[in-house]
mmCIF file of C-alpha atoms in Angstrom:
data_model
loop_
_atom_site.group_PDB
_atom_site.id
_atom_site.type_symbol
_atom_site.label_atom_id
_atom_site.label_comp_id
_atom_site.label_asym_id
_atom_site.label_seq_id
_atom_site.Cartn_x
_atom_site.Cartn_y
_atom_site.Cartn_z
ATOM 1 C CA LYS A 1 117.204 62.720 133.575
ATOM 2 C CA ASP A 2 118.744 64.133 130.412
ATOM 3 C CA PHE A 3 118.852 67.929 130.545
ATOM 4 C CA HIS A 4 119.463 68.790 126.912
ATOM 5 C CA ASP A 5 118.162 72.353 126.703
ATOM 6 C CA ALA A 6 118.654 75.624 128.561
ATOM 7 C CA VAL A 7 116.936 78.971 127.952
ATOM 8 C CA PHE A 8 117.701 82.605 128.689
ATOM 9 C CA ALA A 9 115.860 85.805 127.764
ATOM 10 C CA GLU A 10 116.365 89.510 128.271
ATOM 11 C CA LYS A 11 114.604 92.555 126.909
ATOM 12 C CA ALA A 12 116.179 94.006 123.759
ATOM 13 C CA GLY A 13 114.719 97.010 121.953
ATOM 14 C CA ASP A 14 111.028 96.511 121.317
ATOM 15 C CA GLY A 15 111.299 92.775 121.929
ATOM 16 C CA PHE A 16 113.487 90.136 123.500
ATOM 17 C CA ARG A 17 116.838 88.456 123.024
ATOM 18 C CA LEU A 18 116.290 84.710 123.427
ATOM 19 C CA ILE A 19 119.046 82.110 123.667
ATOM 20 C CA VAL A 20 118.255 78.408 123.425
ATOM 21 C CA ALA A 21 121.371 76.379 124.242
ATOM 22 C CA ILE A 22 121.328 72.685 123.365
ATOM 23 C CA ALA A 23 123.706 69.975 124.587
ATOM 24 C CA ASP A 24 126.503 69.535 122.036
ATOM 25 C CA VAL A 25 126.264 65.783 121.575
ATOM 26 C CA SER A 26 128.059 65.893 118.215
ATOM 27 C CA SER A 27 131.340 66.794 119.936
ATOM 28 C CA TYR A 28 131.271 63.416 121.681
ATOM 29 C CA VAL A 29 129.443 61.227 119.139
ATOM 30 C CA THR A 30 131.399 61.454 115.905
ATOM 31 C CA THR A 31 130.180 60.262 112.504
ATOM 32 C CA HIS A 32 130.623 56.520 111.844
ATOM 33 C CA SER A 33 131.896 55.841 115.383
ATOM 34 C CA ALA A 34 130.533 52.855 117.328
ATOM 35 C CA LEU A 35 128.401 55.238 119.406
ATOM 36 C CA ASP A 36 127.060 56.858 116.254
ATOM 37 C CA LYS A 37 126.165 53.530 114.646
ATOM 38 C CA GLU A 38 124.302 52.337 117.746
ATOM 39 C CA GLY A 39 122.543 55.701 118.109
ATOM 40 C CA TYR A 40 121.445 55.476 114.483
ATOM 41 C CA HIS A 41 120.262 51.895 114.969
ATOM 42 C CA ARG A 42 118.080 52.910 117.939
ATOM 43 C CA GLY A 43 117.023 56.169 116.281
ATOM 44 C CA ASN A 44 115.688 57.674 119.487
ATOM 45 C CA SER A 45 115.225 57.040 123.172
ATOM 46 C CA THR A 46 112.114 55.095 124.152
ATOM 47 C CA TYR A 47 110.242 56.303 127.220
ATOM 48 C CA LEU A 48 108.282 53.563 128.957
ATOM 49 C CA PRO A 49 106.237 54.229 132.117
ATOM 50 C CA ASN A 50 108.840 52.853 134.523
ATOM 51 C CA ARG A 51 112.078 52.909 132.524
ATOM 52 C CA VAL A 52 113.906 54.539 129.632
ATOM 53 C CA VAL A 53 115.703 52.756 126.815
ATOM 54 C CA PRO A 54 118.191 55.501 125.914
ATOM 55 C CA MET A 55 119.530 56.228 122.456
ATOM 56 C CA LEU A 56 122.959 56.956 123.916
ATOM 57 C CA PRO A 57 124.761 55.560 127.000
ATOM 58 C CA GLU A 58 123.822 57.220 130.280
ATOM 59 C CA ALA A 59 127.440 58.306 130.780
ATOM 60 C CA LEU A 60 126.704 60.739 127.942
ATOM 61 C CA SER A 61 122.973 61.417 128.265
ATOM 62 C CA ASN A 62 122.985 61.846 132.053
ATOM 63 C CA GLY A 63 126.654 62.787 132.357
ATOM 64 C CA ILE A 64 128.972 64.875 130.211
ATOM 65 C CA CYS A 65 126.280 65.962 127.716
ATOM 66 C CA SER A 66 123.613 66.725 130.321
ATOM 67 C CA LEU A 67 123.300 70.439 131.109
ATOM 68 C CA ASN A 68 123.499 69.912 134.853
ATOM 69 C CA PRO A 69 123.500 72.969 137.131
ATOM 70 C CA GLN A 70 126.705 74.695 138.288
ATOM 71 C CA VAL A 71 129.019 72.984 135.769
ATOM 72 C CA ASP A 72 130.409 74.011 132.373
ATOM 73 C CA ARG A 73 129.013 72.189 129.357
ATOM 74 C CA LEU A 74 129.517 72.301 125.586
ATOM 75 C CA THR A 75 126.466 73.513 123.677
ATOM 76 C CA LEU A 76 125.271 74.522 120.248
ATOM 77 C CA ALA A 77 123.224 77.676 120.786
ATOM 78 C CA CYS A 78 120.595 79.562 118.834
ATOM 79 C CA GLU A 79 120.329 83.277 119.607
ATOM 80 C CA MET A 80 117.165 84.981 118.368
ATOM 81 C CA HIS A 81 115.621 88.418 118.459
ATOM 82 C CA VAL A 82 111.866 88.199 118.945
ATOM 83 C CA ASN A 83 110.067 91.420 118.043
ATOM 84 C CA SER A 84 106.968 92.910 119.664
ATOM 85 C CA GLU A 85 104.755 90.845 117.319
ATOM 86 C CA GLY A 86 106.281 87.595 118.552
ATOM 87 C CA GLN A 87 108.189 87.030 115.303
ATOM 88 C CA VAL A 88 111.812 85.892 115.139
ATOM 89 C CA ASP A 89 113.304 88.577 112.870
ATOM 90 C CA GLN A 90 116.986 87.747 113.493
ATOM 91 C CA TYR A 91 118.837 84.580 114.465
ATOM 92 C CA ARG A 92 122.323 83.134 114.614
ATOM 93 C CA PHE A 93 123.896 79.824 115.641
ATOM 94 C CA PHE A 94 127.180 79.420 117.492
ATOM 95 C CA GLU A 95 129.129 76.930 119.570
ATOM 96 C CA ALA A 96 129.461 77.846 123.247
ATOM 97 C CA VAL A 97 130.409 76.730 126.718
ATOM 98 C CA MET A 98 127.532 77.405 129.100
ATOM 99 C CA HIS A 99 127.157 77.308 132.866
ATOM 100 C CA SER A 100 123.662 76.537 134.108
ATOM 101 C CA HIS A 101 122.634 78.704 137.047
ATOM 102 C CA ALA A 102 119.611 76.618 138.047
ATOM 103 C CA ARG A 103 117.921 73.383 137.186
ATOM 104 C CA LEU A 104 114.205 74.099 137.594
ATOM 105 C CA THR A 105 111.306 71.673 137.407
ATOM 106 C CA TYR A 106 108.058 72.528 135.651
ATOM 107 C CA SER A 107 106.232 72.422 138.976
ATOM 108 C CA GLU A 108 108.686 74.896 140.524
ATOM 109 C CA VAL A 109 108.302 77.346 137.648
ATOM 110 C CA ALA A 110 104.516 76.971 137.798
ATOM 111 C CA ALA A 111 104.640 77.628 141.552
ATOM 112 C CA MET A 112 106.616 80.849 140.990
ATOM 113 C CA MET A 113 104.968 82.233 137.870
ATOM 114 C CA GLU A 114 101.408 80.906 138.010
ATOM 115 C CA ASP A 115 100.738 80.287 141.704
ATOM 116 C CA HIS A 116 103.027 83.090 143.007
ATOM 117 C CA ASP A 117 104.362 80.888 145.783
ATOM 118 C CA GLU A 118 106.517 83.297 147.822
ATOM 119 C CA ALA A 119 108.646 80.557 149.393
ATOM 120 C CA VAL A 120 109.680 79.146 145.999
ATOM 121 C CA ARG A 121 110.152 82.648 144.573
ATOM 122 C CA GLU A 122 112.510 83.474 147.425
ATOM 123 C CA GLN A 123 114.418 80.218 146.944
ATOM 124 C CA TYR A 124 115.117 81.099 143.301
ATOM 125 C CA ALA A 125 115.338 84.886 143.694
ATOM 126 C CA HIS A 126 118.633 84.904 141.756
ATOM 127 C CA VAL A 127 116.932 83.736 138.552
ATOM 128 C CA LEU A 128 113.438 85.153 139.088
ATOM 129 C CA PRO A 129 113.940 88.300 136.919
ATOM 130 C CA HIS A 130 115.064 86.081 134.018
ATOM 131 C CA LEU A 131 112.039 83.840 134.505
ATOM 132 C CA GLU A 132 109.774 86.861 134.373
ATOM 133 C CA ASN A 133 111.376 87.855 131.061
ATOM 134 C CA LEU A 134 110.859 84.331 129.725
ATOM 135 C CA TYR A 135 107.260 84.327 130.876
ATOM 136 C CA GLU A 136 106.550 87.648 129.131
ATOM 137 C CA LEU A 137 108.291 86.370 126.002
ATOM 138 C CA TYR A 138 106.241 83.163 126.121
ATOM 139 C CA HIS A 139 102.998 85.160 125.887
ATOM 140 C CA LEU A 140 104.346 87.014 122.836
ATOM 141 C CA LEU A 141 105.353 83.773 121.098
ATOM 142 C CA HIS A 142 102.091 82.064 121.950
ATOM 143 C CA LYS A 143 100.024 84.976 120.651
ATOM 144 C CA ALA A 144 101.957 84.815 117.370
ATOM 145 C CA ARG A 145 101.367 81.053 117.243
ATOM 146 C CA VAL A 146 97.609 81.569 117.542
ATOM 147 C CA GLN A 147 97.633 84.286 114.861
ATOM 148 C CA ARG A 148 99.683 82.010 112.606
ATOM 149 C CA GLY A 149 96.941 79.423 112.899
ATOM 150 C CA ALA A 150 98.948 76.598 114.480
ATOM 151 C CA ILE A 151 96.817 73.740 115.788
ATOM 152 C CA GLU A 152 96.868 73.283 119.564
ATOM 153 C CA PHE A 153 95.766 69.890 120.803
ATOM 154 C CA GLU A 154 95.498 70.291 124.554
ATOM 155 C CA GLY A 155 94.800 66.645 125.353
ATOM 156 C CA LEU A 156 94.896 65.131 128.801
ATOM 157 C CA ASP A 157 97.724 62.688 129.324
ATOM 158 C CA THR A 158 97.808 60.187 132.123
ATOM 159 C CA GLU A 159 100.685 59.272 134.391
ATOM 160 C CA ILE A 160 101.106 55.825 135.929
ATOM 161 C CA LEU A 161 102.347 56.011 139.522
ATOM 162 C CA PHE A 162 104.212 52.996 140.864
ATOM 163 C CA GLY A 163 104.591 51.856 144.465
ATOM 164 C CA GLU A 164 106.549 49.014 146.031
ATOM 165 C CA ASN A 165 107.668 46.138 143.792
ATOM 166 C CA ASN A 166 106.707 48.198 140.729
ATOM 167 C CA GLN A 167 103.024 47.728 141.476
ATOM 168 C CA ILE A 168 100.684 50.374 140.057
ATOM 169 C CA GLU A 169 99.290 52.589 142.803
ATOM 170 C CA MET A 170 97.130 54.808 140.616
ATOM 171 C CA ILE A 171 96.702 56.348 137.194
ATOM 172 C CA VAL A 172 96.304 60.102 137.359
ATOM 173 C CA PRO A 173 95.601 62.830 134.771
ATOM 174 C CA TYR A 174 98.613 64.907 133.808
ATOM 175 C CA GLY A 175 97.822 68.307 132.326
ATOM 176 C CA ARG A 176 100.227 70.809 130.781
ATOM 177 C CA ARG A 177 100.642 74.203 132.393
ATOM 178 C CA ASP A 178 102.170 77.443 131.151
ATOM 179 C CA ALA A 179 105.556 76.322 132.492
ATOM 180 C CA HIS A 180 105.498 73.466 129.949
ATOM 181 C CA ARG A 181 104.236 75.735 127.175
ATOM 182 C CA LEU A 182 106.977 78.286 127.889
ATOM 183 C CA ILE A 183 109.715 75.778 127.107
ATOM 184 C CA GLU A 184 107.748 74.410 124.171
ATOM 185 C CA GLU A 185 107.484 77.861 122.548
ATOM 186 C CA CYS A 186 111.222 78.484 122.962
ATOM 187 C CA MET A 187 112.012 75.100 121.395
ATOM 188 C CA LEU A 188 109.631 75.738 118.487
ATOM 189 C CA ALA A 189 111.330 79.067 117.783
ATOM 190 C CA ALA A 190 114.785 77.442 117.785
ATOM 191 C CA ASN A 191 113.660 74.517 115.608
ATOM 192 C CA GLU A 192 112.072 76.832 113.044
ATOM 193 C CA SER A 193 115.197 79.030 113.039
ATOM 194 C CA ALA A 194 117.361 75.961 112.358
ATOM 195 C CA ALA A 195 115.180 75.032 109.380
ATOM 196 C CA ARG A 196 115.338 78.629 108.144
ATOM 197 C CA PHE A 197 119.131 78.551 108.489
ATOM 198 C CA PHE A 198 119.340 75.676 105.995
ATOM 199 C CA VAL A 199 116.792 77.198 103.601
ATOM 200 C CA ASP A 200 118.448 80.635 103.711
ATOM 201 C CA ASN A 201 121.794 78.999 102.890
ATOM 202 C CA ASP A 202 120.279 76.698 100.239
ATOM 203 C CA GLU A 203 121.875 73.704 101.950
ATOM 204 C CA PRO A 204 120.427 70.169 102.186
ATOM 205 C CA ALA A 205 119.388 69.024 105.656
ATOM 206 C CA LEU A 206 116.950 66.771 107.458
ATOM 207 C CA PHE A 207 113.572 68.467 107.966
ATOM 208 C CA ARG A 208 110.536 67.576 110.033
ATOM 209 C CA VAL A 209 107.643 67.371 107.582
ATOM 210 C CA HIS A 210 103.949 67.224 108.501
ATOM 211 C CA GLU A 211 101.619 67.126 105.503
ATOM 212 C CA SER A 212 97.975 68.164 105.410
ATOM 213 C CA PRO A 213 95.374 65.453 106.152
ATOM 214 C CA PRO A 214 94.448 63.103 103.267
ATOM 215 C CA GLU A 215 91.071 63.661 101.614
ATOM 216 C CA GLU A 216 89.583 60.355 102.835
ATOM 217 C CA LYS A 217 90.282 61.229 106.478
ATOM 218 C CA LEU A 218 88.965 64.742 105.928
ATOM 219 C CA GLU A 219 85.668 63.344 104.629
ATOM 220 C CA ASN A 220 85.328 61.098 107.690
ATOM 221 C CA LEU A 221 86.170 64.033 109.971
ATOM 222 C CA ARG A 222 83.590 66.293 108.312
ATOM 223 C CA ASP A 223 80.942 63.575 108.700
ATOM 224 C CA PHE A 224 81.782 63.221 112.391
ATOM 225 C CA LEU A 225 81.778 66.981 113.033
ATOM 226 C CA LYS A 226 78.309 67.266 111.485
ATOM 227 C CA THR A 227 76.976 64.832 114.085
ATOM 228 C CA VAL A 228 78.195 67.118 116.895
ATOM 229 C CA GLY A 229 77.082 70.395 115.276
ATOM 230 C CA LEU A 230 80.477 71.582 114.043
ATOM 231 C CA GLU A 231 82.160 71.991 110.662
ATOM 232 C CA LEU A 232 85.478 72.767 109.038
ATOM 233 C CA ALA A 233 85.093 76.193 107.464
ATOM 234 C CA GLU A 234 87.456 75.788 104.517
ATOM 235 C CA ASP A 235 88.108 73.291 101.736
ATOM 236 C CA PRO A 236 90.870 72.287 101.785
ATOM 237 C CA PRO A 237 91.072 73.274 105.445
ATOM 238 C CA THR A 238 93.975 75.331 106.762
ATOM 239 C CA PRO A 239 95.529 74.729 110.194
ATOM 240 C CA LYS A 240 93.542 77.762 111.395
ATOM 241 C CA ALA A 241 90.277 76.060 110.370
ATOM 242 C CA PHE A 242 91.215 73.107 112.587
ATOM 243 C CA GLY A 243 92.118 75.506 115.387
ATOM 244 C CA ASP A 244 88.770 77.298 115.105
ATOM 245 C CA VAL A 245 86.891 74.007 115.542
ATOM 246 C CA LEU A 246 89.025 73.073 118.561
ATOM 247 C CA GLN A 247 88.357 76.496 120.077
ATOM 248 C CA GLN A 248 84.596 76.091 119.598
ATOM 249 C CA ALA A 249 84.759 72.673 121.246
ATOM 250 C CA ARG A 250 86.983 73.738 124.162
ATOM 251 C CA GLU A 251 84.192 74.259 126.743
ATOM 252 C CA ARG A 252 82.009 71.341 125.671
ATOM 253 C CA ARG A 253 81.689 68.122 127.632
ATOM 254 C CA ASP A 254 82.722 66.137 124.556
ATOM 255 C CA ALA A 255 85.767 68.369 123.880
ATOM 256 C CA HIS A 256 88.226 65.548 124.467
ATOM 257 C CA LEU A 257 86.332 63.245 122.093
ATOM 258 C CA ILE A 258 86.285 65.905 119.352
ATOM 259 C CA GLU A 259 89.988 66.555 119.838
ATOM 260 C CA THR A 260 90.782 62.827 119.680
ATOM 261 C CA VAL A 261 88.880 62.373 116.409
ATOM 262 C CA MET A 262 90.543 65.429 114.889
ATOM 263 C CA LEU A 263 93.956 64.208 115.962
ATOM 264 C CA ARG A 264 93.311 60.843 114.296
ATOM 265 C CA SER A 265 92.586 62.631 111.013
ATOM 266 C CA MET A 266 96.132 63.990 110.911
ATOM 267 C CA GLN A 267 99.059 62.576 108.966
ATOM 268 C CA GLN A 268 102.043 61.331 110.914
ATOM 269 C CA ALA A 269 105.033 63.652 110.771
ATOM 270 C CA GLN A 270 108.189 62.320 109.100
ATOM 271 C CA TYR A 271 111.840 63.205 108.593
ATOM 272 C CA ARG A 272 112.662 64.151 105.008
ATOM 273 C CA PRO A 273 115.435 65.958 103.091
ATOM 274 C CA ASP A 274 113.080 68.601 101.654
ATOM 275 C CA PRO A 275 111.515 71.562 103.533
ATOM 276 C CA LEU A 276 107.881 70.739 102.772
ATOM 277 C CA GLY A 277 106.470 72.506 105.822
ATOM 278 C CA HIS A 278 104.650 71.544 109.000
ATOM 279 C CA PHE A 279 100.857 71.635 108.703
ATOM 280 C CA GLY A 280 100.071 71.289 112.402
ATOM 281 C CA LEU A 281 102.445 74.062 113.483
ATOM 282 C CA ALA A 282 101.635 76.229 110.423
ATOM 283 C CA TYR A 283 105.336 76.618 109.565
ATOM 284 C CA ASP A 284 106.627 76.867 105.991
ATOM 285 C CA TYR A 285 109.605 74.758 107.088
ATOM 286 C CA TYR A 286 110.604 73.088 110.321
ATOM 287 C CA THR A 287 113.204 70.719 111.724
ATOM 288 C CA HIS A 288 114.244 69.103 115.011
ATOM 289 C CA PHE A 289 117.272 70.743 116.627
ATOM 290 C CA THR A 290 116.591 70.698 120.363
ATOM 291 C CA SER A 291 117.001 67.059 121.501
ATOM 292 C CA PRO A 292 120.174 65.424 120.122
ATOM 293 C CA ILE A 293 120.553 63.348 123.299
ATOM 294 C CA ARG A 294 117.354 61.443 122.552
ATOM 295 C CA ARG A 295 116.695 61.877 118.793
ATOM 296 C CA TYR A 296 119.161 60.949 116.057
ATOM 297 C CA PRO A 297 117.718 63.434 113.494
ATOM 298 C CA ASP A 298 118.604 66.286 115.869
ATOM 299 C CA LEU A 299 122.186 65.008 115.972
ATOM 300 C CA VAL A 300 122.255 65.083 112.156
ATOM 301 C CA VAL A 301 120.913 68.644 112.217
ATOM 302 C CA HIS A 302 123.628 69.703 114.700
ATOM 303 C CA ARG A 303 126.329 68.303 112.426
ATOM 304 C CA ARG A 304 124.893 70.162 109.452
ATOM 305 C CA ILE A 305 124.764 73.449 111.390
ATOM 306 C CA LYS A 306 128.376 72.992 112.482
ATOM 307 C CA ASP A 307 129.361 72.284 108.865
ATOM 308 C CA LEU A 308 127.837 75.582 107.758
ATOM 309 C CA LEU A 309 129.388 77.508 110.641
ATOM 310 C CA ALA A 310 132.779 76.136 109.574
ATOM 311 C CA GLY A 311 132.159 76.930 105.922
ATOM 312 C CA ARG A 312 131.845 73.272 104.894
ATOM 313 C CA ARG A 313 129.136 73.370 102.231
ATOM 314 C CA VAL A 314 127.922 70.475 100.108
ATOM 315 C CA LYS A 315 129.282 70.793 96.569
ATOM 316 C CA GLU A 316 126.641 71.175 93.887
ATOM 317 C CA ALA A 317 127.741 67.973 92.124
ATOM 318 C CA LYS A 318 127.263 65.972 95.322
ATOM 319 C CA LYS A 319 123.942 67.438 96.507
ATOM 320 C CA ASP A 320 121.744 64.723 94.985
ATOM 321 C CA ALA A 321 123.761 61.922 96.609
ATOM 322 C CA PHE A 322 123.854 63.842 99.884
ATOM 323 C CA LYS A 323 120.057 64.270 99.858
ATOM 324 C CA ALA A 324 119.609 60.581 99.018
ATOM 325 C CA ASN A 325 121.610 59.697 102.138
ATOM 326 C CA LEU A 326 119.504 62.110 104.208
ATOM 327 C CA ALA A 327 116.354 60.496 102.793
ATOM 328 C CA GLU A 328 117.591 57.098 103.971
ATOM 329 C CA ILE A 329 118.332 58.487 107.454
ATOM 330 C CA GLY A 330 114.909 60.145 107.520
ATOM 331 C CA GLU A 331 113.079 56.966 106.523
ATOM 332 C CA HIS A 332 114.942 54.900 109.114
ATOM 333 C CA THR A 333 114.445 57.356 111.986
ATOM 334 C CA SER A 334 110.775 57.862 111.105
ATOM 335 C CA THR A 335 110.417 54.081 111.400
ATOM 336 C CA THR A 336 112.238 53.877 114.744
ATOM 337 C CA GLU A 337 110.028 56.703 116.030
ATOM 338 C CA ARG A 338 106.896 54.703 115.137
ATOM 339 C CA ARG A 339 108.450 51.610 116.737
ATOM 340 C CA SER A 340 109.000 53.477 120.001
ATOM 341 C CA GLU A 341 105.515 54.980 119.947
ATOM 342 C CA LEU A 342 104.039 51.505 119.467
ATOM 343 C CA ALA A 343 106.137 50.056 122.305
ATOM 344 C CA GLU A 344 105.141 52.912 124.617
ATOM 345 C CA ARG A 345 101.459 52.572 123.731
ATOM 346 C CA GLU A 346 101.412 48.777 124.135
ATOM 347 C CA MET A 347 103.227 48.988 127.475
ATOM 348 C CA VAL A 348 100.743 51.554 128.778
ATOM 349 C CA ASP A 349 97.804 49.455 127.547
ATOM 350 C CA TRP A 350 99.239 46.357 129.236
ATOM 351 C CA LEU A 351 99.785 48.181 132.523
ATOM 352 C CA LYS A 352 96.256 49.599 132.448
ATOM 353 C CA CYS A 353 94.889 46.084 131.940
ATOM 354 C CA GLN A 354 96.972 44.899 134.905
ATOM 355 C CA TYR A 355 95.568 47.737 136.994
ATOM 356 C CA MET A 356 91.953 46.987 136.042
ATOM 357 C CA LYS A 357 92.005 43.172 136.132
ATOM 358 C CA ASP A 358 91.052 43.057 139.814
ATOM 359 C CA ARG A 359 88.186 45.512 139.282
ATOM 360 C CA VAL A 360 86.125 43.489 136.827
ATOM 361 C CA GLY A 361 82.450 43.833 137.720
ATOM 362 C CA GLU A 362 82.714 47.362 139.101
ATOM 363 C CA GLU A 363 80.897 50.221 137.399
ATOM 364 C CA PHE A 364 82.591 53.410 136.188
ATOM 365 C CA GLU A 365 81.604 56.607 134.474
ATOM 366 C CA ALA A 366 83.034 56.785 130.971
ATOM 367 C CA VAL A 367 83.050 58.753 127.742
ATOM 368 C CA ILE A 368 82.563 56.847 124.478
ATOM 369 C CA ALA A 369 85.678 57.789 122.487
ATOM 370 C CA GLY A 370 85.021 55.682 119.384
ATOM 371 C CA VAL A 371 82.643 53.165 117.820
ATOM 372 C CA THR A 372 83.693 50.331 115.505
ATOM 373 C CA GLY A 373 82.182 47.175 114.057
ATOM 374 C CA PHE A 374 83.565 45.111 116.933
ATOM 375 C CA GLY A 375 82.627 47.390 119.817
ATOM 376 C CA VAL A 376 83.252 50.744 121.435
ATOM 377 C CA PHE A 377 86.254 52.558 122.869
ATOM 378 C CA ALA A 378 85.427 53.969 126.300
ATOM 379 C CA GLU A 379 87.576 56.354 128.319
ATOM 380 C CA LEU A 380 87.033 55.957 132.045
ATOM 381 C CA THR A 381 86.809 59.079 134.183
ATOM 382 C CA GLY A 382 87.688 59.276 137.839
ATOM 383 C CA VAL A 383 89.295 55.836 138.160
#
C-alpha cells in the first residue's frame, strides 16, 4: 500500500550507477508537529495479517508520500556507483522530484526475470532494459555480500489467506525469490551509504546496531550444533562462520530447524547514536534510511541527511546533548519495534489456533523445532 522506494540502474564504466529514491516524508512531517509527535509515539507501522496500523495517516502513507506510478513525488535520493566487485565506491545524497514509470509487483518481476514470461515481458517492455540492469547489478551486490560474510537466513514465512467474513481459508508457505532479494540488496546499499555519510562527516545520527551473540547463547548454540554434526569454526565466531554453518545445512532435512536455532542465538538489533556495526550484515556501520513512511528512525535519518546537505552541522559544544536525545529516540523506537513484533506474533498465533481448533484429533506430519521442560515445539508441514 505504501510505495516508499524506487530504484533505477544503468551501466557506468566497469560497474553500475544505482539510484535509490525514497519518499520524502520529512517535507510533510515537520519536527514537533502533531503528526511528528504521533508518529514518534507509534514508532513504526504494525503489520497484522488482515490489517495495518500505520505510523502516519493514510492520506500521507498511501497518498502524497506514496511513490505511485505516473505522478511526480518528492524524494530524498541516494546515488551510488557500484564497481565490478560489487562495492559502493562513490555515493551522494540529494533531494529530487521523481516520476515513477511503473509500479511492479514482486511476482511480475519474477515472471519477467526468473520465469521469462513473454506476455509479462511484452507488457513492461518499456522498463525491461532497466530491469535487466538491476538484475545484473543484484548479482554483483549479492556476490559481494557473500564474500563479506553477511549471514543469510532464508527462512520460510507463512501467509494467512482470508475468505468471506475474514475467515481463514488456508495458511500457505511464502518464500522469497530473486525479485525480493534484488530490492533488498539495493536498500542495503543505500542504508549502508547513509551510515557512511554520517561517519565520513563525523556527525551524530541514529544508527542500526546489531551486536555479536552473547557468550551464553553461543555456548548453547555450539552444544546444539554438536548434536547435529556441525560446529562453529571460530571463537569468537564471525558472521562468515555462521554463514558457513547455514550453507552446510542448506540441503539437509533439518535445515529449517538449524536455521531457527541459530537465529534464536542472535541479539536483537537496536537503534543507537553510535556506529557500532551490524553483525548479521557484516557492516562496520549501518542505519535505516529506506522506510520513513513506516519507521520513525528513518524519518530522523532523513532529517539529519537534509541538515548536512544544507550545511547545518551540530556544534561541537552541543554534540553530547544531541546524542543524548538520539539515544532517547533510539531506546523508544527499539521498544515500539518490539511491541509491534509481539503484537504481530501473538495475532498470528491466535489465528493459527482458530484455524486448527476444528481439526483436533487429526494427525499431521511435523518437524520438532524445539524441546523444553514443558513440552515440544512442532512445526506442521503440509497443513
